[in-house]
XYZ file of C-alpha atoms in Angstrom:
636
model
C 82.612 -99.535 21.779
C 80.485 -96.375 23.268
C 79.429 -96.584 26.752
C 76.156 -95.588 26.259
C 73.624 -97.573 24.308
C 71.042 -96.073 22.025
C 67.599 -96.459 23.608
C 64.370 -94.160 24.299
C 61.285 -94.329 26.202
C 59.747 -91.576 23.889
C 57.340 -92.483 21.327
C 56.441 -89.896 18.274
C 53.339 -89.302 20.308
C 55.111 -88.531 23.481
C 57.464 -86.376 21.350
C 54.462 -84.160 19.781
C 52.684 -83.827 23.057
C 55.710 -82.784 24.511
C 56.467 -79.792 22.033
C 52.870 -79.142 22.034
C 53.082 -78.791 25.699
C 50.364 -81.432 26.183
C 52.247 -83.804 27.726
C 51.232 -84.356 31.293
C 53.198 -87.522 32.538
C 56.674 -86.589 31.581
C 58.362 -88.135 34.857
C 57.333 -91.637 33.076
C 59.913 -90.544 30.041
C 62.539 -88.028 31.545
C 65.091 -88.433 34.375
C 66.930 -91.810 35.579
C 64.693 -94.560 34.944
C 66.177 -98.356 36.015
C 65.608 -100.928 33.300
C 66.848 -103.668 31.393
C 67.998 -103.839 27.948
C 69.133 -107.289 26.368
C 69.609 -108.709 29.156
C 71.693 -105.865 30.969
C 70.658 -104.164 33.953
C 71.225 -100.630 33.887
C 69.699 -97.056 34.127
C 68.004 -95.201 30.758
C 68.648 -91.506 31.424
C 66.271 -88.357 29.653
C 67.019 -84.822 29.681
C 65.787 -81.637 27.719
C 68.493 -79.349 26.865
C 67.987 -77.773 23.469
C 70.601 -75.558 23.529
C 73.745 -78.093 24.449
C 76.086 -79.259 21.858
C 76.850 -81.966 24.175
C 75.156 -83.489 27.369
C 77.205 -86.045 29.310
C 75.923 -88.242 32.492
C 78.658 -87.608 35.139
C 78.855 -89.659 38.298
C 79.907 -91.671 41.137
C 80.380 -94.607 38.681
C 82.468 -92.931 36.117
C 84.581 -90.330 38.651
C 82.039 -87.566 37.014
C 84.627 -87.606 33.994
C 82.025 -86.007 31.289
C 84.003 -87.661 28.618
C 82.842 -91.200 29.599
C 78.874 -91.266 28.901
C 77.949 -88.622 26.355
C 74.205 -89.053 25.563
C 72.510 -88.815 22.069
C 70.657 -86.074 20.628
C 67.252 -86.967 19.425
C 66.903 -86.157 15.346
C 63.596 -84.530 15.823
C 64.365 -81.218 17.405
C 62.733 -82.022 20.535
C 65.831 -80.881 22.284
C 66.194 -84.256 24.301
C 69.338 -85.831 24.957
C 69.055 -89.649 26.118
C 70.843 -92.819 26.198
C 71.358 -96.080 28.108
C 73.951 -96.686 30.726
C 74.846 -100.231 31.637
C 75.885 -101.581 34.740
C 74.338 -97.962 36.302
C 71.591 -98.261 39.114
C 69.752 -97.387 42.553
C 71.647 -95.137 44.880
C 74.471 -94.013 41.902
C 74.963 -90.069 42.277
C 74.847 -88.428 39.033
C 74.208 -84.990 37.472
C 74.082 -83.354 33.767
C 77.470 -81.889 32.123
C 76.150 -79.404 29.386
C 78.205 -77.925 26.923
C 76.192 -75.246 25.268
C 76.335 -73.652 21.993
C 76.185 -70.397 23.595
C 79.644 -68.690 24.388
C 81.258 -72.037 25.167
C 79.463 -71.977 28.382
C 79.474 -75.413 30.465
C 76.760 -76.354 33.017
C 76.407 -79.458 35.585
C 73.324 -79.675 36.600
C 71.085 -82.121 38.994
C 68.267 -83.814 37.030
C 64.936 -81.482 36.919
C 63.120 -84.923 36.966
C 65.530 -86.751 40.173
C 63.468 -89.309 42.437
C 65.862 -88.423 44.950
C 68.766 -85.891 45.892
C 71.498 -85.852 47.936
C 71.040 -84.192 51.311
C 72.138 -80.659 51.349
C 74.580 -78.984 50.737
C 75.185 -81.814 48.619
C 73.787 -81.604 45.404
C 73.898 -84.482 42.905
C 70.835 -86.285 41.900
C 70.922 -90.176 42.898
C 69.201 -92.607 40.679
C 66.276 -94.211 42.454
C 63.214 -96.249 42.346
C 61.194 -97.616 45.151
C 58.356 -100.697 44.962
C 56.550 -99.059 48.040
C 53.044 -100.861 48.149
C 50.481 -98.722 49.318
C 47.854 -99.663 51.898
C 45.330 -96.591 51.483
C 42.785 -98.252 49.581
C 39.748 -97.278 51.713
C 40.955 -93.846 51.910
C 41.295 -93.404 47.794
C 37.788 -94.798 47.536
C 36.179 -92.624 50.124
C 38.119 -89.712 49.872
C 35.830 -87.804 47.430
C 33.627 -86.839 50.254
C 36.339 -85.938 52.317
C 37.594 -83.506 50.295
C 34.153 -82.423 48.877
C 33.437 -78.708 48.899
C 30.314 -79.198 51.163
C 32.719 -81.475 53.613
C 34.186 -80.285 56.866
C 37.851 -79.002 55.973
C 39.996 -78.209 59.042
C 43.726 -77.826 58.111
C 46.999 -78.007 60.168
C 49.567 -76.603 58.126
C 53.114 -77.733 59.185
C 56.269 -77.496 58.492
C 58.095 -80.939 59.175
C 61.872 -79.617 59.995
C 60.279 -77.833 62.975
C 56.870 -79.225 64.240
C 59.165 -81.488 66.845
C 62.745 -82.127 67.022
C 64.879 -85.333 68.274
C 66.034 -83.251 71.508
C 68.671 -85.590 72.502
C 70.358 -86.109 69.065
C 69.330 -82.205 68.186
C 67.921 -83.723 64.766
C 64.921 -83.608 62.683
C 62.219 -86.121 63.294
C 62.164 -88.908 60.622
C 59.312 -89.467 57.758
C 58.816 -92.842 59.802
C 58.853 -91.060 63.159
C 56.460 -88.189 62.014
C 54.144 -91.182 61.056
C 53.841 -91.970 64.630
C 53.970 -88.552 66.293
C 52.495 -86.239 63.995
C 49.853 -88.807 62.346
C 48.805 -89.509 66.504
C 48.799 -85.896 67.043
C 46.655 -84.512 64.258
C 44.230 -87.474 64.369
C 43.605 -86.461 68.355
C 43.365 -82.894 67.625
C 40.295 -83.509 65.327
C 41.390 -81.860 62.106
C 40.627 -83.507 58.775
C 43.663 -82.530 56.535
C 47.487 -81.766 56.842
C 49.000 -79.344 55.029
C 52.718 -79.402 54.489
C 55.289 -76.463 53.501
C 56.688 -77.697 50.336
C 58.836 -81.183 51.102
C 60.019 -81.048 47.370
C 64.009 -80.788 47.575
C 65.295 -77.505 48.507
C 68.895 -76.388 49.209
C 68.421 -73.616 51.725
C 66.982 -73.950 54.837
C 65.604 -70.293 55.462
C 63.944 -70.483 52.309
C 61.539 -72.855 54.312
C 61.228 -75.303 51.124
C 59.973 -72.518 48.378
C 63.380 -72.464 46.763
C 62.890 -75.811 45.015
C 65.667 -77.098 43.103
C 64.204 -81.089 42.603
C 60.931 -80.677 41.980
C 60.195 -84.804 41.751
C 61.989 -85.524 45.156
C 61.066 -85.404 48.619
C 63.413 -83.695 50.875
C 66.278 -86.400 51.863
C 66.477 -84.170 55.655
C 63.778 -86.629 56.718
C 64.574 -89.636 54.817
C 63.979 -91.596 51.652
C 60.975 -91.595 49.157
C 59.213 -94.569 50.224
C 59.602 -93.410 53.785
C 57.504 -90.193 52.972
C 54.851 -92.527 51.024
C 54.772 -94.302 53.939
C 53.997 -90.787 56.182
C 51.296 -90.118 53.633
C 49.735 -93.756 53.876
C 49.924 -93.610 57.603
C 47.866 -90.337 57.347
C 45.190 -91.769 55.311
C 44.605 -94.707 57.317
C 43.815 -92.549 60.022
C 41.259 -90.620 57.645
C 43.434 -87.721 56.991
C 43.880 -86.099 53.803
C 47.257 -84.428 52.964
C 47.822 -81.228 51.188
C 51.091 -80.099 49.668
C 52.574 -76.646 49.155
C 53.582 -76.381 45.614
C 55.567 -73.602 44.313
C 55.132 -73.011 40.213
C 55.752 -69.409 40.744
C 59.402 -69.355 40.871
C 62.605 -71.260 41.548
C 66.226 -70.129 42.617
C 69.135 -69.674 40.879
C 71.533 -72.234 42.875
C 74.022 -73.421 40.249
C 72.702 -76.930 40.020
C 68.916 -75.986 39.879
C 66.968 -74.862 36.513
C 68.590 -71.563 36.062
C 70.178 -71.148 32.639
C 70.108 -74.906 32.569
C 71.566 -75.650 29.038
C 73.614 -72.270 28.985
C 69.993 -70.516 27.798
C 66.764 -69.550 29.678
C 65.172 -72.764 29.055
C 63.005 -72.504 32.406
C 62.900 -68.965 33.230
C 61.465 -66.115 30.759
C 64.588 -64.429 28.977
C 63.006 -60.879 29.797
C 64.068 -60.295 33.355
C 60.891 -58.152 33.493
C 59.145 -61.354 33.392
C 61.785 -63.790 34.570
C 63.279 -62.540 37.579
C 61.342 -61.853 40.954
C 63.270 -58.801 42.615
C 61.480 -59.547 45.777
C 62.859 -63.284 46.361
C 65.890 -62.773 44.089
C 64.750 -65.854 42.020
C 63.806 -66.765 38.426
C 60.396 -66.722 37.479
C 59.022 -69.696 35.143
C 58.458 -69.084 31.231
C 54.700 -70.071 31.136
C 54.578 -69.137 27.351
C 56.914 -72.009 26.433
C 55.092 -75.383 26.002
C 57.540 -77.534 27.169
C 57.932 -75.214 30.085
C 53.950 -75.856 30.710
C 54.289 -79.868 30.310
C 56.993 -79.844 33.172
C 55.475 -78.024 35.728
C 51.897 -79.652 35.017
C 53.610 -83.351 35.183
C 54.989 -82.211 38.189
C 51.451 -81.369 39.966
C 49.946 -84.794 38.542
C 53.582 -86.305 39.548
C 52.583 -85.701 43.544
C 48.787 -86.496 42.902
C 49.813 -89.598 41.333
C 52.716 -91.341 42.838
C 52.474 -89.657 46.408
C 48.579 -89.959 46.789
C 48.295 -86.273 47.362
C 44.588 -84.952 48.427
C 45.373 -81.676 47.078
C 47.926 -78.922 46.180
C 48.375 -75.591 47.595
C 49.866 -73.311 44.745
C 52.128 -70.656 46.137
C 52.203 -66.890 44.994
C 49.619 -67.239 42.372
C 49.375 -63.328 42.807
C 52.537 -63.055 42.159
C 52.094 -65.173 38.531
C 48.773 -63.246 37.742
C 50.370 -59.797 37.325
C 53.015 -58.117 35.371
C 53.257 -55.366 37.658
C 53.585 -57.463 40.828
C 55.990 -55.691 43.264
C 57.420 -53.796 40.394
C 57.270 -49.970 39.872
C 56.967 -48.223 36.405
C 59.371 -49.049 34.077
C 59.994 -52.518 35.430
C 57.363 -54.071 33.440
C 55.679 -54.456 30.249
C 52.049 -54.132 29.281
C 50.336 -57.248 27.468
C 49.363 -57.266 24.408
C 45.859 -55.732 24.988
C 47.515 -53.077 27.444
C 46.753 -54.502 30.542
C 48.985 -55.682 33.278
C 47.456 -59.137 33.663
C 50.057 -62.126 32.365
C 48.279 -63.855 30.070
C 50.880 -66.934 29.818
C 50.473 -67.594 33.307
C 46.958 -67.008 33.451
C 46.589 -70.076 30.589
C 48.942 -72.216 32.506
C 47.097 -72.062 35.751
C 43.526 -72.708 34.102
C 45.211 -75.737 32.044
C 46.792 -76.742 35.367
C 43.254 -77.073 36.820
C 41.428 -78.372 33.972
C 44.291 -81.520 33.971
C 43.848 -81.840 37.627
C 40.515 -82.073 37.919
C 40.272 -84.383 35.003
C 42.506 -86.851 36.341
C 41.827 -86.386 39.991
C 38.303 -85.387 40.708
C 38.505 -86.128 44.319
C 41.267 -83.766 45.365
C 41.234 -79.849 45.744
C 43.688 -77.258 44.231
C 44.153 -74.077 46.706
C 45.284 -70.622 45.536
C 47.367 -68.574 47.953
C 46.074 -65.275 46.178
C 45.645 -62.013 47.429
C 44.084 -59.807 45.260
C 40.890 -59.000 43.860
C 41.350 -60.908 40.908
C 38.066 -62.543 39.769
C 36.826 -66.252 39.710
C 39.885 -67.523 41.112
C 37.953 -70.497 42.431
C 35.590 -70.591 39.521
C 35.449 -73.491 36.952
C 37.415 -72.788 33.690
C 34.181 -73.167 31.718
C 32.916 -69.874 33.533
C 35.796 -67.849 32.824
C 37.587 -68.647 36.075
C 41.003 -69.950 37.032
C 39.809 -73.396 38.296
C 40.928 -73.468 41.506
C 38.559 -75.488 44.252
C 39.562 -72.714 46.714
C 41.210 -69.523 47.505
C 42.757 -68.168 50.552
C 40.485 -65.595 52.102
C 43.578 -62.986 52.804
C 41.500 -60.063 53.432
C 39.502 -62.090 56.345
C 42.801 -62.671 58.166
C 44.013 -59.090 57.292
C 40.811 -57.498 59.241
C 40.317 -60.371 61.777
C 43.889 -60.234 63.252
C 43.819 -56.218 63.351
C 40.623 -55.905 65.047
C 41.395 -58.618 67.832
C 45.060 -56.807 68.447
C 42.646 -53.450 69.754
C 41.590 -53.207 73.210
C 38.127 -54.068 73.660
C 37.167 -50.513 74.692
C 38.148 -49.515 70.719
C 36.232 -52.159 68.962
C 33.351 -50.231 68.749
C 34.870 -47.928 66.410
C 35.917 -50.785 64.268
C 32.850 -52.951 63.754
C 33.265 -52.595 60.179
C 35.884 -54.073 59.998
C 35.106 -57.641 61.747
C 31.869 -57.794 59.670
C 33.309 -56.943 56.062
C 34.352 -60.346 55.185
C 30.652 -61.316 54.836
C 30.252 -58.619 52.046
C 32.023 -60.754 49.697
C 32.525 -64.224 51.677
C 30.522 -66.009 48.521
C 32.436 -64.423 45.722
C 34.648 -66.976 45.953
C 35.087 -71.101 47.646
C 37.216 -68.958 50.607
C 39.620 -70.880 53.095
C 39.995 -68.814 56.101
C 43.962 -69.186 56.843
C 45.936 -68.041 60.152
C 49.025 -69.239 58.182
C 52.810 -69.332 58.990
C 53.604 -66.074 57.421
C 51.244 -64.309 60.027
C 53.905 -65.555 62.710
C 57.087 -64.101 61.982
C 59.268 -61.448 60.641
C 58.610 -59.612 63.999
C 54.331 -59.964 63.484
C 54.133 -61.753 66.848
C 52.458 -65.402 67.643
C 48.757 -65.263 67.266
C 48.313 -65.180 70.809
C 51.048 -62.492 71.548
C 48.732 -59.733 69.214
C 45.587 -60.437 71.850
C 45.360 -57.107 74.139
C 44.910 -57.500 78.009
C 46.151 -59.606 80.710
C 46.519 -63.345 80.245
C 43.132 -64.527 80.966
C 42.031 -61.916 78.581
C 44.710 -63.209 75.838
C 43.292 -66.661 75.744
C 39.715 -65.507 75.916
C 40.517 -63.436 73.111
C 42.067 -65.729 70.791
C 39.421 -68.464 71.812
C 36.729 -65.913 70.484
C 38.853 -65.170 67.696
C 39.019 -68.866 66.824
C 35.328 -69.634 67.744
C 34.584 -66.843 65.292
C 36.744 -68.212 62.635
C 34.958 -71.624 62.838
C 31.787 -70.312 62.739
C 32.314 -67.659 59.941
C 31.463 -69.119 56.492
C 34.732 -70.969 54.438
C 37.365 -73.702 55.481
C 39.937 -73.362 58.216
C 43.708 -73.504 57.771
C 45.602 -72.975 61.313
C 49.817 -73.268 61.146
C 51.473 -75.368 64.042
C 51.551 -74.207 67.420
C 48.486 -71.678 67.270
C 46.267 -74.988 68.607
C 47.982 -74.460 71.890
C 48.615 -71.157 72.253
C 52.561 -70.755 71.348
C 53.881 -67.408 72.959
C 56.731 -67.010 70.838
C 57.295 -66.347 66.922
C 57.851 -69.665 64.524
C 61.499 -70.165 64.461
C 62.266 -72.629 61.549
C 65.484 -73.669 63.206
C 63.779 -74.954 66.378
C 60.932 -76.694 67.759
C 57.425 -75.847 68.706
C 57.384 -74.686 72.288
C 55.455 -78.056 73.539
C 56.956 -77.122 76.958
C 53.874 -75.016 77.299
C 51.829 -77.438 77.924
C 52.786 -78.264 81.135
C 50.936 -75.235 82.101
C 47.001 -75.287 82.803
C 45.972 -72.185 80.134
C 47.964 -73.441 77.298
C 46.421 -76.950 77.918
C 43.138 -76.288 78.484
C 43.566 -73.802 75.275
C 45.023 -77.127 73.703
C 41.667 -78.860 74.257
C 39.585 -76.007 73.580
C 40.472 -76.216 69.873
C 40.606 -80.157 69.714
C 36.339 -79.551 70.820
C 36.585 -76.496 67.975
C 37.306 -79.407 65.563
C 35.166 -81.514 66.653
C 32.106 -79.334 66.737
C 32.857 -78.007 63.181
C 32.878 -81.645 61.806
C 30.088 -82.947 63.504
C 28.039 -79.901 62.913
C 27.110 -79.909 59.021
C 25.203 -76.134 59.420
C 28.943 -75.193 59.345
C 30.298 -76.919 56.657
C 27.509 -77.990 54.288
C 26.867 -74.640 52.720
C 30.227 -72.743 53.201
C 30.479 -71.449 49.843
C 26.980 -69.826 49.200
C 24.480 -67.756 50.403
C 22.284 -70.139 51.608
C 24.312 -71.146 55.025
C 24.573 -67.694 56.144
C 22.233 -65.363 57.498
C 22.788 -62.192 59.730
C 20.994 -61.566 62.867
C 22.495 -58.732 63.957
C 25.833 -57.127 62.843
C 25.339 -53.040 63.753
C 25.454 -53.426 67.541
C 28.878 -51.216 67.349
C 28.082 -49.790 70.663
C 27.872 -53.423 72.756
C 30.295 -54.817 70.118
C 28.058 -57.784 69.649
C 27.489 -60.352 66.269
C 25.029 -62.509 65.899
C 24.061 -64.673 63.060
C 22.776 -67.993 61.793
C 24.668 -71.116 60.028
C 22.773 -73.008 58.038
C 22.997 -76.243 56.636
C 21.178 -78.764 53.748
C 17.436 -79.138 56.109
C 16.714 -76.843 58.565
C 17.130 -78.756 61.378
C 20.785 -78.554 61.158
C 20.454 -74.665 61.601
C 22.598 -73.082 64.755
C 22.662 -69.542 65.958
C 25.751 -67.529 66.591
C 26.763 -64.892 69.180
C 30.070 -63.385 69.376
C 30.619 -60.996 72.442
C 33.444 -58.903 71.480
C 34.498 -57.328 74.838
C 34.804 -58.504 78.560
C 31.671 -57.606 79.507
C 29.243 -60.010 80.715
C 25.537 -59.350 78.855
C 22.499 -60.864 80.711
C 19.595 -60.950 78.601
C 20.572 -59.811 75.410
C 17.854 -60.268 73.256
C 18.328 -61.757 69.645
C 15.937 -61.894 66.789
C 14.809 -65.555 65.251
C 13.068 -66.943 62.474
C 11.126 -69.041 64.074
C 9.968 -70.121 67.562
C 11.342 -73.122 69.168
C 13.783 -73.648 72.163
C 17.371 -73.031 72.313
C 20.015 -74.778 73.745
C 23.680 -73.783 74.041
C 25.762 -76.457 72.403
C 29.013 -74.571 72.885
C 30.566 -71.925 74.361
C 34.174 -70.711 74.728
C 33.799 -69.299 78.032
C 33.562 -73.219 79.384
C 35.661 -73.393 82.687
C 36.973 -76.389 80.695
C 38.586 -74.390 78.148
C 39.749 -71.829 80.628
C 37.195 -69.575 80.814
C 35.000 -68.006 83.541
C 32.319 -70.417 83.218
C 29.394 -67.869 82.088
C 27.047 -70.249 79.931
C 23.436 -70.975 79.148
C 22.828 -73.498 81.309
C 18.931 -73.748 80.767
C 16.952 -74.517 77.688
C 15.999 -70.795 76.362
C 12.221 -70.590 75.027
C 11.761 -67.990 72.108
C 8.763 -65.367 72.261
C 6.665 -64.143 69.982
C 8.402 -60.763 69.682
C 9.558 -59.296 66.897
C 13.416 -58.582 67.012
C 16.473 -57.645 64.432
C 13.683 -57.830 61.781
C 12.668 -61.111 62.457
C 9.055 -62.402 64.156
C 10.826 -64.474 67.325
C 13.309 -63.636 69.418
C 14.855 -64.953 72.792
C 16.933 -63.201 75.476
C 20.148 -64.800 76.326
C 23.278 -64.504 78.621
C 26.538 -63.218 76.678
C 29.889 -64.832 78.117
C 32.822 -62.278 77.965
C 34.915 -62.301 74.945
C 33.148 -65.447 73.915
C 31.332 -66.879 71.248
C 28.419 -69.095 71.984
C 26.534 -71.418 69.880
C 22.987 -72.601 70.203
C 20.974 -75.055 68.184
C 17.045 -75.780 68.008
C 15.952 -78.621 70.129
C 14.563 -81.289 67.937
């Protein structure tokens, strides 16, 4: 009598969708599913291995013996092996032992669809089923307005393993502990969203999660899958959205992972010019293969569906778009039109975004994309890739380079700090100061600022004030909000002890106030992605290193005026042009003493004059604090 009972969750329709690359819920069919057949409890297994001549389930229930539980191959040329194994259930460890038709190759692979994995360095999959009861109904009903493109969007980027550690026991915080500490902190700091660097299971800590082997399993480093759901639930209950980093661009060569899965190039492209990433020593998905596209899109849908994610930040999009990405001449082959674009990857990204927004119109997909590829955040029906937002890497590079210069030299580089507005509305841009900017010898953001300690903190307040008043949504990597001095170390914890020192504590209070200013000022977010939301007053005063501009909301009374003094010189009676008469009230000044500044503020209401300036009919004289951003509002 066989130890495997013939059984299937697949219908003919499922198979047709899978073969055509149009099945976007494969996690409901593939993998290990606990079920009862004819009164017998057990687990149904299904795996895709078209080049196999035999596939067996091995695990702790059969002493890892490949002869005990051979699966049945389907008759429909789908390449799917499946079967029901009685008396195997939740908590059992397993892998697939695959005998290939190619050269007698035998592989032992973790389940690509496993819901839970062993704690690295162990590599087995774990049969799992949770019955978590969500309590975020209120958030799910209203999240459309929180995730909208005309809503405030201030993101706190977090690496869970190094945000904070349990010092006494020298270990990670668990999902449960993070549900208290992290959630309370993010709420107190007035962020609107958290972005987690990859939490899908990965074998190698120094990859920071970007080399994934368990695409459907939250990493076991911090607890069980339902405990991760609890963390997300707590964020939602506190009106905080969650974005997950997602990596469809490449995967590692680890023996138990997706690479050479059934003795053939199943998930990766067989041509190394398209299937191997030289920088990361990893494999690249074959976007032209229908079943692979279904796998990836199903994975994206899985995290939105099963884990209530509010968005996906898609990693390394530029590496997907171009065949010559990080390759020399002769290392890549042009597409059928002779171009460098990866047409299959482009088609995949369009299909991904169409399905995501069709199924979850109240979420966002965000592209980490660093090139001038057109239409990344334009709808597919308009010829775009269909992302909701795109990282503004040019702004990040120019801004950090500018602020690292001593103020005495800044007048020669005014164009560096104003240039971003020349293209700010070509995409729906997110302004990122991410983890990539505080590693590999780049220094922390605070560490790049010139001058003595006071000037460094003043420069940093000015940088962030400029960031929050610049069009676009915002993202900051953890530690930046209190002025982390050292570079990020994934093996340690943030330097929370710095908050014992006044400059860091006051700076943390500044960032909290900046988030609140942003959330409570519609002019800073309602028109973040269109020309209606921004107007220059002055961008060419390079001699004084001053910028002045207007931010506009959907109604005129929401308008605010912003000035940035990019030197340590106080400028009294600085004249700025204004569009209409009225009285200006300074509602925010980064030089306030409460934030660690010198306290040079505009304490009195400023009346405009009928005196043309900067091409505008009215003007006013304001005091510009040293290395400071000021925000003024017309009195109603």
